[in-house]
XYZ file of C-alpha atoms in Angstrom:
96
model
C -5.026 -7.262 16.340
C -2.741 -5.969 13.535
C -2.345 -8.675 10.542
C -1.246 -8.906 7.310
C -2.529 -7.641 3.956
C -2.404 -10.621 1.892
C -5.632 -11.782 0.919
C -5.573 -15.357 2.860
C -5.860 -13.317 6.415
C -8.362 -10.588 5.030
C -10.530 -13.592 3.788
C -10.121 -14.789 7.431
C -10.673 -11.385 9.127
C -13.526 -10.923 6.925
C -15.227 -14.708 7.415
C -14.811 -13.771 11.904
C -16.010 -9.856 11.882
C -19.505 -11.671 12.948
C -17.739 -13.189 15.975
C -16.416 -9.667 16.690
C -13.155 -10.021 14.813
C -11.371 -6.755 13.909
C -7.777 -5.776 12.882
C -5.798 -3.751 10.873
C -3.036 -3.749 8.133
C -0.452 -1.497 6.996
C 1.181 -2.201 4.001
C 5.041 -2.492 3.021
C 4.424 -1.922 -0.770
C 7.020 -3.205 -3.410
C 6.019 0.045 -4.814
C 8.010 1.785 -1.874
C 11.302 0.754 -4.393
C 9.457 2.360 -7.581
C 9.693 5.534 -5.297
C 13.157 4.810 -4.238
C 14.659 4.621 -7.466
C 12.651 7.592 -9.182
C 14.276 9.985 -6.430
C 17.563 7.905 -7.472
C 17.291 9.196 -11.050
C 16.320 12.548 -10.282
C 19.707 13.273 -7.550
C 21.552 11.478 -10.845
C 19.983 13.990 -13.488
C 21.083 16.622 -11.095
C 17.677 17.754 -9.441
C 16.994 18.914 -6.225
C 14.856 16.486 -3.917
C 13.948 16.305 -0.434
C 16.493 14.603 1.901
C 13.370 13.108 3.991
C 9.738 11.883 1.933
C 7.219 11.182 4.049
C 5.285 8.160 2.171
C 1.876 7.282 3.265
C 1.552 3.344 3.519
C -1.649 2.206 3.006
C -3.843 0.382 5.714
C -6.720 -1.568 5.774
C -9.126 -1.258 8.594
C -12.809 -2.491 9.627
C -14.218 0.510 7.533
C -12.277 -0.618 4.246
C -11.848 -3.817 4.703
C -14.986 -4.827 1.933
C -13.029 -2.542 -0.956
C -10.893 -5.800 -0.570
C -12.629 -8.739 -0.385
C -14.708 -10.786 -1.731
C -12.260 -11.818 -4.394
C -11.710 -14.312 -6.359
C -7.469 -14.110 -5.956
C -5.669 -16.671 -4.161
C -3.987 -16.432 -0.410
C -0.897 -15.362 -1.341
C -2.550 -12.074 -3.323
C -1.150 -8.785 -2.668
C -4.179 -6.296 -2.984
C -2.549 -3.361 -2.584
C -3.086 -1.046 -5.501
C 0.143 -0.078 -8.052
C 1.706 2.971 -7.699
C 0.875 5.534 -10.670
C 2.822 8.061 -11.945
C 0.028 10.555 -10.351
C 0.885 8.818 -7.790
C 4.365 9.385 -7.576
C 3.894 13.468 -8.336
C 1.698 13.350 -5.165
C 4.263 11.913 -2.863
C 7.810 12.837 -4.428
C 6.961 16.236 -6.359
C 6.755 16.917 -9.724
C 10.238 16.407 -11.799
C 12.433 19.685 -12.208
């Protein structure tokens, strides 16, 4: 079953993987707009960038699942790490 990567349903999926529970979740980063807007800048300063960046989106699965919980955050926590600059050099390219 695919679910949601707040931390009030991996809490959940965590507490039922005993009963046989297991699911997945992809994650929609708000990061995704810190790569947006980089690429903006770049086309703006006149650089050349790729018409189409494939972005990996990170998931949680059974195998990962206990990088992300236990916590102590509430429900409504996001734990989907920030986006570094490393990061963004990985995904985007390095500046011209």
């Amino acid at each position: 079953m695919p679910g949601e990567n707040y931390n009030g349903f991996l809490r959940l999926w965590d507490s039922l993987r005993g009963e046989g529970f297991s699911s997945y979740a992809v994650g929609q980063p708000n990061w995704l707009s810190v790569l947006s807007l980089d690429q903006a800048i770049r086309v703006l300063e006149g650089q050349k960038v790729e018409k189409n960046v494939e972005v990996p989106l990170p998931v949680i699965d059974d195998n990962n699942l206990k990088d992300f919980v236990p916590n102590d955050h509430p429900d409504d926590y996001f734990p989907i790490k920030d986006l570094t600059e490393e990061d963004i050099v990985k995904i985007l390219g390095p500046a011209q």
